[in-house]
Short mmCIF file of C-alpha atoms and ligand atoms in Angstrom, two decimals:
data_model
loop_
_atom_site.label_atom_id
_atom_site.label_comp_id
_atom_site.label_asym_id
_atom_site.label_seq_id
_atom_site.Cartn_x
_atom_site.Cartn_y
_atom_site.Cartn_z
CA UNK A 1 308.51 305.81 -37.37
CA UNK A 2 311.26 303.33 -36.63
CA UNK A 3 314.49 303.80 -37.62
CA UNK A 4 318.54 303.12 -36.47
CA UNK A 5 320.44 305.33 -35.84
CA UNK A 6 324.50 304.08 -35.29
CA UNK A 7 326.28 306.86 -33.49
CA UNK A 8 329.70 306.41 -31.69
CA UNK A 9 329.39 306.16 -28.06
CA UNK A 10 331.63 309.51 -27.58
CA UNK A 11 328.59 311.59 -29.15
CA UNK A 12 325.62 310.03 -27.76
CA UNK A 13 325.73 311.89 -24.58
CA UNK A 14 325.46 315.33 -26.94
CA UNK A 15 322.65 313.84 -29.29
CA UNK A 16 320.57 312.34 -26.21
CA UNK A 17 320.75 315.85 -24.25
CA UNK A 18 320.39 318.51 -27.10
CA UNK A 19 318.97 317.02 -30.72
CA UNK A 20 315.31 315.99 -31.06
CA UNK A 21 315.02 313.09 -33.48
CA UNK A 22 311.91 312.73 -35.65
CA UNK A 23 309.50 310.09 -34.96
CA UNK A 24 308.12 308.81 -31.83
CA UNK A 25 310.08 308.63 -28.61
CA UNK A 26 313.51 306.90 -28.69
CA UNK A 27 314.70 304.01 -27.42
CA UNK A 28 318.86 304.14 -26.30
CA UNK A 29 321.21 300.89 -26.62
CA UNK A 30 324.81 300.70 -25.24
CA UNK A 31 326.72 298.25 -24.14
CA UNK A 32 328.81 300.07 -21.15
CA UNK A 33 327.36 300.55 -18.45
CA UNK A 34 329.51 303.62 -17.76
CA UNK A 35 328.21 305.08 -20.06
CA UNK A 36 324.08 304.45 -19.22
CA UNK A 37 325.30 305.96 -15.94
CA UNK A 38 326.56 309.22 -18.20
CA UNK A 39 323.36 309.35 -20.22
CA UNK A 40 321.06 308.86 -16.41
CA UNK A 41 322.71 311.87 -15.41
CA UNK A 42 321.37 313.62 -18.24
CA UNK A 43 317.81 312.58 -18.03
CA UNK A 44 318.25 310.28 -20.85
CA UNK A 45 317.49 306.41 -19.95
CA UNK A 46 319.21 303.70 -21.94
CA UNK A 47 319.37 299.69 -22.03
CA UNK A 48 322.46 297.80 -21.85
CA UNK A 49 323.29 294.66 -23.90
CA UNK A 50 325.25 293.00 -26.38
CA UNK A 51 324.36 295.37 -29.25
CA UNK A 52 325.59 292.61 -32.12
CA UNK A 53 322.46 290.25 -30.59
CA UNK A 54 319.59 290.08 -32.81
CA UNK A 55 318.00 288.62 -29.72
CA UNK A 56 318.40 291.78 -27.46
CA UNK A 57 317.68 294.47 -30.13
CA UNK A 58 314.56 292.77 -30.84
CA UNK A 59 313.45 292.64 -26.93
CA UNK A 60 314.46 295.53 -26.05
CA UNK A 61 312.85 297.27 -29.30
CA UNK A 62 309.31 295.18 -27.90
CA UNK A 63 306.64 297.80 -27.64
CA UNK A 64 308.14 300.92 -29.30
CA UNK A 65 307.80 302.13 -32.91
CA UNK A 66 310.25 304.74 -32.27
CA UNK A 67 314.01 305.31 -33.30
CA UNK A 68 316.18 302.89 -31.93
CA UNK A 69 319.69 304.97 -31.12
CA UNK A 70 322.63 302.34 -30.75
CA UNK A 71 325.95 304.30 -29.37
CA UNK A 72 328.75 301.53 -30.15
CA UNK A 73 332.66 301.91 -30.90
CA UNK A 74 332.75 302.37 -34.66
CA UNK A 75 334.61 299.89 -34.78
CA UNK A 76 331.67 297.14 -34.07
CA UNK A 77 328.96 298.71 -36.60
CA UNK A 78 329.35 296.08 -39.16
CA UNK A 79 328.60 293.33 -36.45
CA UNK A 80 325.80 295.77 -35.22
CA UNK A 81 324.31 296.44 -38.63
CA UNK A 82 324.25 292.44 -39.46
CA UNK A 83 322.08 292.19 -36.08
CA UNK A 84 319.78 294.73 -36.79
CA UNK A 85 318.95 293.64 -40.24
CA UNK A 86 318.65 290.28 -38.74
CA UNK A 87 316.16 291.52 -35.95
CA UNK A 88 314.36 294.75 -37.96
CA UNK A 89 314.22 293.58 -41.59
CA UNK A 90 315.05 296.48 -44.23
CA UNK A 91 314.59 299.32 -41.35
CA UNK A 92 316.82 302.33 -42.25
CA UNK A 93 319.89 302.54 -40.58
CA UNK A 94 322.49 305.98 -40.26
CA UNK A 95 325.27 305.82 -39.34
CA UNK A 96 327.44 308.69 -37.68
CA UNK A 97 330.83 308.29 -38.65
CA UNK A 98 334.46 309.80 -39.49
CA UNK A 99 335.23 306.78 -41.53
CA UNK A 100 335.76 307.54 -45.82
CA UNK A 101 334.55 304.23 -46.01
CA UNK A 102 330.84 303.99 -46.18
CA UNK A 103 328.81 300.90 -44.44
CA UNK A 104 326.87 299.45 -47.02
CA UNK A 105 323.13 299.31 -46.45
CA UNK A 106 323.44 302.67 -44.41
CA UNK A 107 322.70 306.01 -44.71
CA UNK A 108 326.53 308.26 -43.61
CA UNK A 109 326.22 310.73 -41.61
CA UNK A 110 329.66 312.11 -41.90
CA UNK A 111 331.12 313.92 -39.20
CA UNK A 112 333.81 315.84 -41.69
CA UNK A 113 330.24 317.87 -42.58
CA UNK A 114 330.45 319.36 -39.20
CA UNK A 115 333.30 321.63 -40.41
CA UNK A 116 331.42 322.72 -43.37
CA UNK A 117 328.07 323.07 -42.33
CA UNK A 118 327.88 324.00 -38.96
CA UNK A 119 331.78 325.76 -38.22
CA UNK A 120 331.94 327.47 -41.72
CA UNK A 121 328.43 329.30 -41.66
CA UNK A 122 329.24 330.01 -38.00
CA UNK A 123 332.77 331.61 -38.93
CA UNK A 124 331.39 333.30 -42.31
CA UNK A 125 328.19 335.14 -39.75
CA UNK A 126 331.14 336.28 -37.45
CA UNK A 127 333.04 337.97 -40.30
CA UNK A 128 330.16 339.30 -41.06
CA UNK A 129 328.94 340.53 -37.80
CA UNK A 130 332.35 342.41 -37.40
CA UNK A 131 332.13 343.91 -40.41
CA UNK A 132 328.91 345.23 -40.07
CA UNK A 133 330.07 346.30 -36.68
CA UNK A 134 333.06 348.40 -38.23
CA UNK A 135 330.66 350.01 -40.90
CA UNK A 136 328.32 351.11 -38.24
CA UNK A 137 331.14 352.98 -35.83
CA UNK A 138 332.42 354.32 -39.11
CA UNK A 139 328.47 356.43 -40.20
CA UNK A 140 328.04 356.32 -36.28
CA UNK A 141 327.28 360.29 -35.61
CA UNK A 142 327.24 361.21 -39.12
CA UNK A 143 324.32 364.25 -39.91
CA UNK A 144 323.73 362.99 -43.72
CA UNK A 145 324.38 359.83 -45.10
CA UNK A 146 324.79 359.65 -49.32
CA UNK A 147 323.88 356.09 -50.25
CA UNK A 148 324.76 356.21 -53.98
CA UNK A 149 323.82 354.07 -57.08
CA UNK A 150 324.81 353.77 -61.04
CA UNK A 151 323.31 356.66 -63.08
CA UNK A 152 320.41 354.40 -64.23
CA UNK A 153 319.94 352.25 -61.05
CA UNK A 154 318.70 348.87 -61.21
CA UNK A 155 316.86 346.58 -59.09
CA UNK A 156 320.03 345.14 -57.26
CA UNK A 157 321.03 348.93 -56.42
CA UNK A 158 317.66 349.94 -55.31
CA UNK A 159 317.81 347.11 -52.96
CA UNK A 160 321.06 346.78 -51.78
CA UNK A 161 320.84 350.72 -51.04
CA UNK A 162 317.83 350.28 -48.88
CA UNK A 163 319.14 347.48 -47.37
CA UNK A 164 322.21 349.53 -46.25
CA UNK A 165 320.10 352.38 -44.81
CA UNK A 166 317.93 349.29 -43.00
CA UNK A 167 321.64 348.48 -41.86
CA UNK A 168 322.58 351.71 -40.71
CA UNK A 169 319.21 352.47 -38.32
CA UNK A 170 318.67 355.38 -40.59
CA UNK A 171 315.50 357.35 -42.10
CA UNK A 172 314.08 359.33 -45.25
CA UNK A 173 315.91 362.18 -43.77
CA UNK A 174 319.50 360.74 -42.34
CA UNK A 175 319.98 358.90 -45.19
CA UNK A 176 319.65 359.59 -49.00
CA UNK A 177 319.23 356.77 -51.98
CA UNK A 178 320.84 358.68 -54.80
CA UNK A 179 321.75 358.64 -58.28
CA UNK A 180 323.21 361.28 -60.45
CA UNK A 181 321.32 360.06 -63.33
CA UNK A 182 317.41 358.48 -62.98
CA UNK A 183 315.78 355.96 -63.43
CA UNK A 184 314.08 354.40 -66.44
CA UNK A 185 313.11 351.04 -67.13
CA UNK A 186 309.52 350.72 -66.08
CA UNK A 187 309.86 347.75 -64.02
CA UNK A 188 312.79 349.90 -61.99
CA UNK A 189 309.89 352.87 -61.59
CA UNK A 190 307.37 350.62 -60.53
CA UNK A 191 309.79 348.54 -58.10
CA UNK A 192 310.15 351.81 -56.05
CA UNK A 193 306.34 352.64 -56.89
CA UNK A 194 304.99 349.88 -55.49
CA UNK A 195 307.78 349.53 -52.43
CA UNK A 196 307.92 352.87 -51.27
CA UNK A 197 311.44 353.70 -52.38
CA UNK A 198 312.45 357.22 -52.86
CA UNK A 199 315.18 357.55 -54.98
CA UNK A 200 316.37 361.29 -55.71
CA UNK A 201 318.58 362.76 -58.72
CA UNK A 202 321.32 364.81 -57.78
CA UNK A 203 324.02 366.43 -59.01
CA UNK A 204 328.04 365.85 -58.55
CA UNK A 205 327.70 369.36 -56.49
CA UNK A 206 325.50 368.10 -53.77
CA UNK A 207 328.45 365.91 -52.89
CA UNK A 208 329.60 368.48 -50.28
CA UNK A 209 326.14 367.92 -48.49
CA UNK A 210 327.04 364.64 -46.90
CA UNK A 211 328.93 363.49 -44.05
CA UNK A 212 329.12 360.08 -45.29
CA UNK A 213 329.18 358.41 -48.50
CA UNK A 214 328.38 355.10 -49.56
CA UNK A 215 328.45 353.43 -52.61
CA UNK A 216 326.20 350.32 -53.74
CA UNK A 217 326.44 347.96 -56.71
CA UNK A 218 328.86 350.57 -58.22
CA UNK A 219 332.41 351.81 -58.05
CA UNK A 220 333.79 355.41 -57.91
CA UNK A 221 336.17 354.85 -60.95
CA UNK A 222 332.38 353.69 -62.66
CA UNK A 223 331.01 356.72 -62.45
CA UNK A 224 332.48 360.36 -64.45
CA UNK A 225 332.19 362.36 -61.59
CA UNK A 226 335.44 362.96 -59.50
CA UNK A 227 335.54 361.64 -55.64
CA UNK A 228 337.49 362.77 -52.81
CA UNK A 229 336.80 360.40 -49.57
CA UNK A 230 334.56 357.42 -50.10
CA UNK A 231 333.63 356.01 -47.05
CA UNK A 232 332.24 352.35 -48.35
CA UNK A 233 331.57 350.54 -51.34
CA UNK A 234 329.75 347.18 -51.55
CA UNK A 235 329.91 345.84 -54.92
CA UNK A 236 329.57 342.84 -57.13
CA UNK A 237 331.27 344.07 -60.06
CA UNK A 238 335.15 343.34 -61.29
CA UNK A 239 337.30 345.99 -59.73
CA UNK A 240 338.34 347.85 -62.79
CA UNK A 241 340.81 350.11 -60.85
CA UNK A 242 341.94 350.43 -57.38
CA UNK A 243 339.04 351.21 -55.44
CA UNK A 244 339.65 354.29 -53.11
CA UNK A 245 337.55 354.17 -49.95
CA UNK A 246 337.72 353.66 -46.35
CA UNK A 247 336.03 350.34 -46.13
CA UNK A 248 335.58 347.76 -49.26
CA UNK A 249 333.64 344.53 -49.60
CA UNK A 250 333.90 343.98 -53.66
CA UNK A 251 332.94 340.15 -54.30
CA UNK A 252 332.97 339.71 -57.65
CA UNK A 253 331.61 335.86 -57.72
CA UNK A 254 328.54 336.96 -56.01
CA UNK A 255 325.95 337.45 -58.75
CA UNK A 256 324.25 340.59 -56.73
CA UNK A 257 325.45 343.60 -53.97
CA UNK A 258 321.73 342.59 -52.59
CA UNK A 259 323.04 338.89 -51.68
CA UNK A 260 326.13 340.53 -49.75
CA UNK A 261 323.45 343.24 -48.01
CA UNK A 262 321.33 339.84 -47.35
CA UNK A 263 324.75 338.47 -45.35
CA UNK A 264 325.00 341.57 -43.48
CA UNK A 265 321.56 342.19 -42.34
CA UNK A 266 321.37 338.44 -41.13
CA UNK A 267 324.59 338.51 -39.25
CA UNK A 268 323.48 341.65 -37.32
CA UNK A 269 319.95 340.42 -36.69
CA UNK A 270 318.36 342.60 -38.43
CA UNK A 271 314.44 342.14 -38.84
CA UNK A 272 314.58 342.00 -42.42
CA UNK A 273 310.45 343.29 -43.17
CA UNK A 274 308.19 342.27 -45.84
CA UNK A 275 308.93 345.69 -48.27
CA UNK A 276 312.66 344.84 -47.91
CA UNK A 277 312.93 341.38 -48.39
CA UNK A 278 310.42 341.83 -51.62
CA UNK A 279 312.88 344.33 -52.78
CA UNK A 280 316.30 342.21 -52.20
CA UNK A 281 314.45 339.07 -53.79
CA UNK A 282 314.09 341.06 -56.52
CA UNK A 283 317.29 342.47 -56.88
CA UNK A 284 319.15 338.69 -56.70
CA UNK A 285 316.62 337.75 -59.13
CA UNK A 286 317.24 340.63 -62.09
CA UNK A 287 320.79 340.39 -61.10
CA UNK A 288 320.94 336.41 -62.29
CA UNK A 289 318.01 336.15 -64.31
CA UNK A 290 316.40 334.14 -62.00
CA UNK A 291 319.46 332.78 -60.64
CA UNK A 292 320.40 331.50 -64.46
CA UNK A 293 323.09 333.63 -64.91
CA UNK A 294 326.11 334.14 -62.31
CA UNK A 295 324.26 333.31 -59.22
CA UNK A 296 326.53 331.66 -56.43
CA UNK A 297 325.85 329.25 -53.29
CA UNK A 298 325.65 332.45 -51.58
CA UNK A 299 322.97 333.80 -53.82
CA UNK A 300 320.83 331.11 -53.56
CA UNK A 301 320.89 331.03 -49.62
CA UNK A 302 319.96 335.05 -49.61
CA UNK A 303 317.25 334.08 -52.32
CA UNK A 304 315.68 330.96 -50.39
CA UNK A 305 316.03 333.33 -47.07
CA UNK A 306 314.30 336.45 -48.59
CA UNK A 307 311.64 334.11 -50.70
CA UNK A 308 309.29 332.97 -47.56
CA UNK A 309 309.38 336.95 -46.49
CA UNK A 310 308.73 338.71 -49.65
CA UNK A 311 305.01 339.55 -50.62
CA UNK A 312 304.57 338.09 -54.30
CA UNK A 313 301.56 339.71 -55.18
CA UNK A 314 303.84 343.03 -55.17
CA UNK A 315 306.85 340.98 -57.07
CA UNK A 316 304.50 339.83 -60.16
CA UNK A 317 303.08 343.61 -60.45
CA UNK A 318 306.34 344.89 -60.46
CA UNK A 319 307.79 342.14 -63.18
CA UNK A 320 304.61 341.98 -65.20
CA UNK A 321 302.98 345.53 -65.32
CA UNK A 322 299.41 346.14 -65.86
CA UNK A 323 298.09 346.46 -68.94
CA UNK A 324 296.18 349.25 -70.19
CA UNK A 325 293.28 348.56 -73.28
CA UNK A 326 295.23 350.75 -75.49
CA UNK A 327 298.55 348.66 -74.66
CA UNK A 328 296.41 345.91 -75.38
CA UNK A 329 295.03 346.98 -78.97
CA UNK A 330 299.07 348.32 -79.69
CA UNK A 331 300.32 344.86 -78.71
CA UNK A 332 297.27 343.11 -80.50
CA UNK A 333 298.20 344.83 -83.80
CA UNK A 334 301.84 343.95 -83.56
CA UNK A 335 301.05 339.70 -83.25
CA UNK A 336 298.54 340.57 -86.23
CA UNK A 337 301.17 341.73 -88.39
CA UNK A 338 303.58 339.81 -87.28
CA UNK A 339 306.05 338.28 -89.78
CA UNK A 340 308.25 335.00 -89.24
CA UNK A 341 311.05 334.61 -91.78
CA UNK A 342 314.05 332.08 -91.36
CA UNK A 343 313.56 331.70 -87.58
CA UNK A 344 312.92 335.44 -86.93
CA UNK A 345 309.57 336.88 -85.77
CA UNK A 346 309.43 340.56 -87.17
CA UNK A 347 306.77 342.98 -86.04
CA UNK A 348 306.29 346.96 -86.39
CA UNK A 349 303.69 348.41 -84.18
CA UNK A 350 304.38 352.14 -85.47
CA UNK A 351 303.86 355.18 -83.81
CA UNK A 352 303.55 354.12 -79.95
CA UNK A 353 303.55 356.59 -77.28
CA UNK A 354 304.44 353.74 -74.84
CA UNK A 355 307.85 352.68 -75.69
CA UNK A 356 307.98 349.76 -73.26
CA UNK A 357 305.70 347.84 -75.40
CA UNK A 358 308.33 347.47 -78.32
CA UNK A 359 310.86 345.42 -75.60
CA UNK A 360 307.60 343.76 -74.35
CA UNK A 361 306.61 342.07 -77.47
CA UNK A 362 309.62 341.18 -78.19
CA UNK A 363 310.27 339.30 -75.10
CA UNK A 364 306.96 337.65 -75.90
CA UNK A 365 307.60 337.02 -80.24
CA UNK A 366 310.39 334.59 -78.45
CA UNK A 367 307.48 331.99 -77.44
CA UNK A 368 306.30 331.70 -81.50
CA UNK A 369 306.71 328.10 -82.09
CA UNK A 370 310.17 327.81 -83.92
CA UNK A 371 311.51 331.04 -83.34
CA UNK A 372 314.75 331.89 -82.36
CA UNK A 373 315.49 335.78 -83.15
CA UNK A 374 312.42 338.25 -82.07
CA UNK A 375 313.21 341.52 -83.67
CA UNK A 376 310.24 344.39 -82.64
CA UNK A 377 310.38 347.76 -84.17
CA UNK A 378 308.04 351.25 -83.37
CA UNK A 379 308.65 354.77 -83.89
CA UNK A 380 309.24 357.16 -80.95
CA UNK A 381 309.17 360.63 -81.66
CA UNK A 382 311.24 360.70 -85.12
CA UNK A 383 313.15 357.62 -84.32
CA UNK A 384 312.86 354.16 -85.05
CA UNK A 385 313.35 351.96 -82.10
CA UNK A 386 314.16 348.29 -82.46
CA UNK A 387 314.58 345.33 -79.53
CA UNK A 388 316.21 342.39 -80.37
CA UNK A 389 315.96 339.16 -78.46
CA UNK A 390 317.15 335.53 -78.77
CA UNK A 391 316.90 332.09 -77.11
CA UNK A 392 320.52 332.46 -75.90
CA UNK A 393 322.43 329.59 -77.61
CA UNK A 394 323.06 331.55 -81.24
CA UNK A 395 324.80 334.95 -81.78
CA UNK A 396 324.95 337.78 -79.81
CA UNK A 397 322.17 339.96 -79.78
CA UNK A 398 324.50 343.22 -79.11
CA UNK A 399 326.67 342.14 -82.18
CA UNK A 400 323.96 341.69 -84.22
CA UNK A 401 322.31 345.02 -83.58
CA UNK A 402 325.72 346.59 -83.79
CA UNK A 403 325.98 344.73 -87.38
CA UNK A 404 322.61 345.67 -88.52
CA UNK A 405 321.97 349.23 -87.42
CA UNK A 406 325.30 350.22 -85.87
CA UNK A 407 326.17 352.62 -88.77
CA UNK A 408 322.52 355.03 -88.26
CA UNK A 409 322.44 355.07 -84.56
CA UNK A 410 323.49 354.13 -80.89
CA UNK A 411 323.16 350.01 -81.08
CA UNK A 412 324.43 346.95 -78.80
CA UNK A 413 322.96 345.34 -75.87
CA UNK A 414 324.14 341.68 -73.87
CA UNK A 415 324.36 337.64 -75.36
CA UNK A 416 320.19 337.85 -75.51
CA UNK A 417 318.90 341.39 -75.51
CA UNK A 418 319.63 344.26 -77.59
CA UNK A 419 318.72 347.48 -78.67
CA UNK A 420 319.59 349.99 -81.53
CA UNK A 421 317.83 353.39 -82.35
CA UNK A 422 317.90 355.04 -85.67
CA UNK A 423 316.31 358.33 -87.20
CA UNK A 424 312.90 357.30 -88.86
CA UNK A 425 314.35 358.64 -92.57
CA UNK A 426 317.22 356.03 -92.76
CA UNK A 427 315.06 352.74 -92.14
CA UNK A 428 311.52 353.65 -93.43
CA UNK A 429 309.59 355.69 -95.91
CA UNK A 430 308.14 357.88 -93.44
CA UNK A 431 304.59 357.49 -93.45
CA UNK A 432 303.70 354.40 -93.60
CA UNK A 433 305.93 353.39 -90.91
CA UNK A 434 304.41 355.31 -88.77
CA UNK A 435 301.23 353.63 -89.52
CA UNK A 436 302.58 350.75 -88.43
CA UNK A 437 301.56 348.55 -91.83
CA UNK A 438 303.88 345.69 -91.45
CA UNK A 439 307.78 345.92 -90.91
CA UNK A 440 309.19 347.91 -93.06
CA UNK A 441 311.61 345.61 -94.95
CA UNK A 442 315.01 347.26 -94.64
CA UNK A 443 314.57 346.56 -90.94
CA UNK A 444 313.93 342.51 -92.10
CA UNK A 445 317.26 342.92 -95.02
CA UNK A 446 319.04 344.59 -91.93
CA UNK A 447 318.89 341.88 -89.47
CA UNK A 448 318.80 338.98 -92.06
CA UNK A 449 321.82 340.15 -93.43
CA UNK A 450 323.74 340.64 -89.61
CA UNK A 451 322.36 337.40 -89.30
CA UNK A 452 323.79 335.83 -92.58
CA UNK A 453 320.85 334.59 -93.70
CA UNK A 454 319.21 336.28 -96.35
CA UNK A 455 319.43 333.92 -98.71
CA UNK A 456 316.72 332.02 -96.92
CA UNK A 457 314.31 334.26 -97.62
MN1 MN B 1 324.25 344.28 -59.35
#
C-alpha cells in the first residue's frame, strides 16, 4: 500500500527505530547525509537526494509499493508535496507537523496531539496508580472489609463493589458486598444470579463487625444510618454534604462509580475477568441508559474497554429475562385489551402475581405506532399498581404520576419512567378490576386529565 508520509527530520530517527507503519516495507528519503548516517546506526537504511525532485522520488520509489517516509525541514514540505504529486499522482500524503496551518492535499498529523493523547492518558494512569496504591496500604491488614451500597443497590453498585473487592485482592470471606436494605428490581436479582454476586442485608449494628469500610456509588450523609470512621467512598453522585472519610474520589461528571472502578483496576493491572467486566459493562450501561444519558469521555473508554471482555449471552439474560408461558398469556391479554386514546396506550392486566410484567409492558406499549405515553396498570395484593412511560421529549413522567394519583398513594418516578401505587377501592370497582376486563376508566380520566388532554377523548 503506498503512501507518504512527511515527517520532520528531528523525528525520523524515533519513527524508523520504534513505530511499525502499515503496508509493505518502507522506503526512507532524506536529504542529509548526516542524518542517513544516524538512521544506519539504527538499522534503518535510507536514500539521499533532493527530496523536491520528481525525478528522484520516482527512482528511488522504482520497485517498491510500500510507504515512502520523506524526513525534510518543515519548512520545505510544500516544495516536497508539489514533487510528489508530480511523481505519485493522488497518493496520500501525512504530514507530521507543529504548524496550525494545514498543507493542503495532506492528511496533519499534529504533533500538539502528543500532549493529549499520549502524555495526558499517561499522567491520568499515574494518578490513578497512586491512588489505588494509597487505598490498598490503607485496607492493607484489615480482618473484615464492609464494601457498602444504597439500600436498594443497583447495577452500578453491584459492580463497582465487586470491582473494589477485585481491587483489594480480597474474598467471599475478607470482604462483604452489603446493603442495609435489598435488592429488588428483577434485572438487579438476576445480575447477581447469573454473575455469582453475593450481596447480604445487614443491619446498622453489624457496623462494629468491620475493620474497614467502604462505600460505593453512595454517600454516608445518603444513607439514615449514623457513621463514625469511613474509610473510602467512590461515588458518582453530587456531594450533598461534606463527605466524612479518610479517602474520597467523588466525580460527579462521570455517569457511573463502575467507570471510576474501570480507571482503577486498569491503572493497577488488574486482570479484569469475564464475570467482572460483564458486570461493570452493565453497570456503565444502566447508569447512562446506554450511554444516552450523562455518560462522559471517560465512560465511554471503560465501556469500549469492558465490551470485548464481557460475555453477552449473560448481559441479554440479565436485561431481557426469560419468559415463562404464564407471563406470556398475562402479557398476551394486556396487548389484547389494550386501549390507545390521544397518544396514550392504556392496558390493565388485573390480578398478576408477577409484578414485573406491569413495568414490562409498559416499556413495550411505547413501540405502538403513534404512541407517546404507555400507562400499564395490575393489581398486587389489594393495590393497584400503575407504570408510566414516555418517549422522553413531553412531560415528566414523575409529575404526571404525582398529578394523577399523587393524592391515593406513594407516586413519582424520573423525565421517562414513573410509578404510583394506590389501594384497589379508590381507582376501581373491585371486581372487575381484578379480572382484568379492560382499564378501568378512572385510571384513563386520571392520566388524561394530568396530561391535559381529556378533551380529546
Ligand atoms: Mn451509579
Amino acid at each position: 500500500m503506498r503512501y507518504v508520509l512527511l515527517c520532520p527530520d528531528h523525528l525520523l530517527e524515533h519513527l524508523a527505530g520504534h513505530a511499525t507503519l502499515p503496508g509493505d516495507s518502507a522506503v526512507y528519503l532524506v536529504a542529509r547525509r548526516a542524518l542517513r548516517a544516524r538512521l544506519a546506526r539504527r538499522g534503518t537504511a535510507a536514500m539521499v537526494g533532493a527530496l523536491d525532485d520528481a525525478g528522484f522520488l520516482r527512482r528511488a520509489l522504482r520497485g517498491s509499493r510500500g510507504p515512502a517516509v520523506v524526513g525534510a525541514l518543515p519548512g520545505r514540505f510544500p516544495r516536497i508535496l508539489s514533487a510528489v504529486q508530480e511523481a505519485l499522482g493522488d497518493v496520500p500524503v501525512l504530514a507530521v507537523t507543529d504548524e496550525s496551518r494545514p498543507l493542503p492535499g495532506t492528511t496533519a498529523v499534529p504533533l500538539s496531539a502528543f500532549g493529549e493523547r499520549v502524555t495526558r492518558p499517561a499522567l491520568e494512569r499515574a494518578l490513578s496508580r497512586a491512588r489505588v496504591e494509597r487505598i490498598r496500604r490503607h485496607f492493607e491488614g484489615a480482618e473484615r472489609v464492609l464494601i457498602l451500597m444504597q439500600d436498594d443497590p443497583d447495577p452500578d453498585a453491584i459492580a463497582s463493589a465487586l470491582a473494589l473487592k477485585t481491587l483489594l485482592g480480597r474474598t467471599r470471606t475478607s470482604a462483604h458486598l452489603c446493603t442495609f436494605g435489598s435488592i429488588t428490581r428483577p434485572e438487579n436479582v438476576a445480575m447477581c444470579k447469573i454473575l455469582d454476586i453475593e450481596v447480604e442485608e445487614i443491619s446498622a449494628q453489624a457496623l462494629d463487625q468491620f475493620d474497614r469500610v467502604a462505600m460505593v456509588d453512595v454517600q454516608p450523609s445518603f444513607l439514615e444510618e449514623r457513621f463514625h470512621g469511613v474509610d473510602l467512598v467512590i461515588d458518582h453522585h453530587p456531594v450533598e454534604r461534606p463527605i466524612r472519610a479518610r479517602i474520597r474520589d467523588v466525580r460527579p461528571s462521570y455517569g457511573a462509580t463502575s467507570t471510576i472502578l474501570v480507571e482503577y483496576l486498569r491503572a493497577a493491572d488488574v486482570k479484569v475477568t469475564q464475570r467482572l467486566a460483564t458486570a461493570l459493562l452493565y453497570g456503565i450501561k444502566s447508569d447512562t441508559l446506554g450511554l444516552e444519558r450523562g455518560g462522559s469521555r471517560a465512560d465511554l473508554e471503560a465501556f469500549a474497554h469492558l465490551y470485548l471482555l464481557a460475555n453477552h449471552s449473560a448481559l441479554r439474560r440479565i436485561e431481557r429475562p426469560e419468559l415463562s408461558d404464564a407471563a406470556l398469556d398475562v402479557l398476551a391479554h394486556g396487548l389484547a385489551r389494550r386501549r390507545v386514546l390521544g397518544g396514550v396506550f392504556f392496558s390493565h392486566l388485573g390480578t398478576v402475581t408477577m409484578a414485573d410484567l406491569i413495568p414490562q409492558l409498559a416499556d413495550f406499549g411505547l413501540q405502538a405506532e403513534g404512541v407517546e405515553w404507555s400507562v400499564v396498570s395490575g393489581v398486587v395484593g389489594d393495590q393497584v399498581h400503575v407504570s408510566i412511560r414516555n418517549v422522553g421529549y413531553v412531560k415528566s413522567a414523575g409529575e404526571v404520576a404525582r398529578a394523577a394519583f399523587g393524592d391515593l398513594g406513594p407516586a413519582g418516578g424520573h423525565r421517562t419512567m414513573a410509578k404510583a401505587v394506590a389501594p384497589l377501592a379508590s381507582l376501581t370497582g373491585g371486581e372487575e378490576a381484578r379480572a382484568g376486563r379492560g382499564c378501568p376508566e378512572r385510571i384513563i380520566h386520571r392520566v388524561l386529565r394530568a396530561l391535559g388532554q381529556n378533551g380529546r377523548r
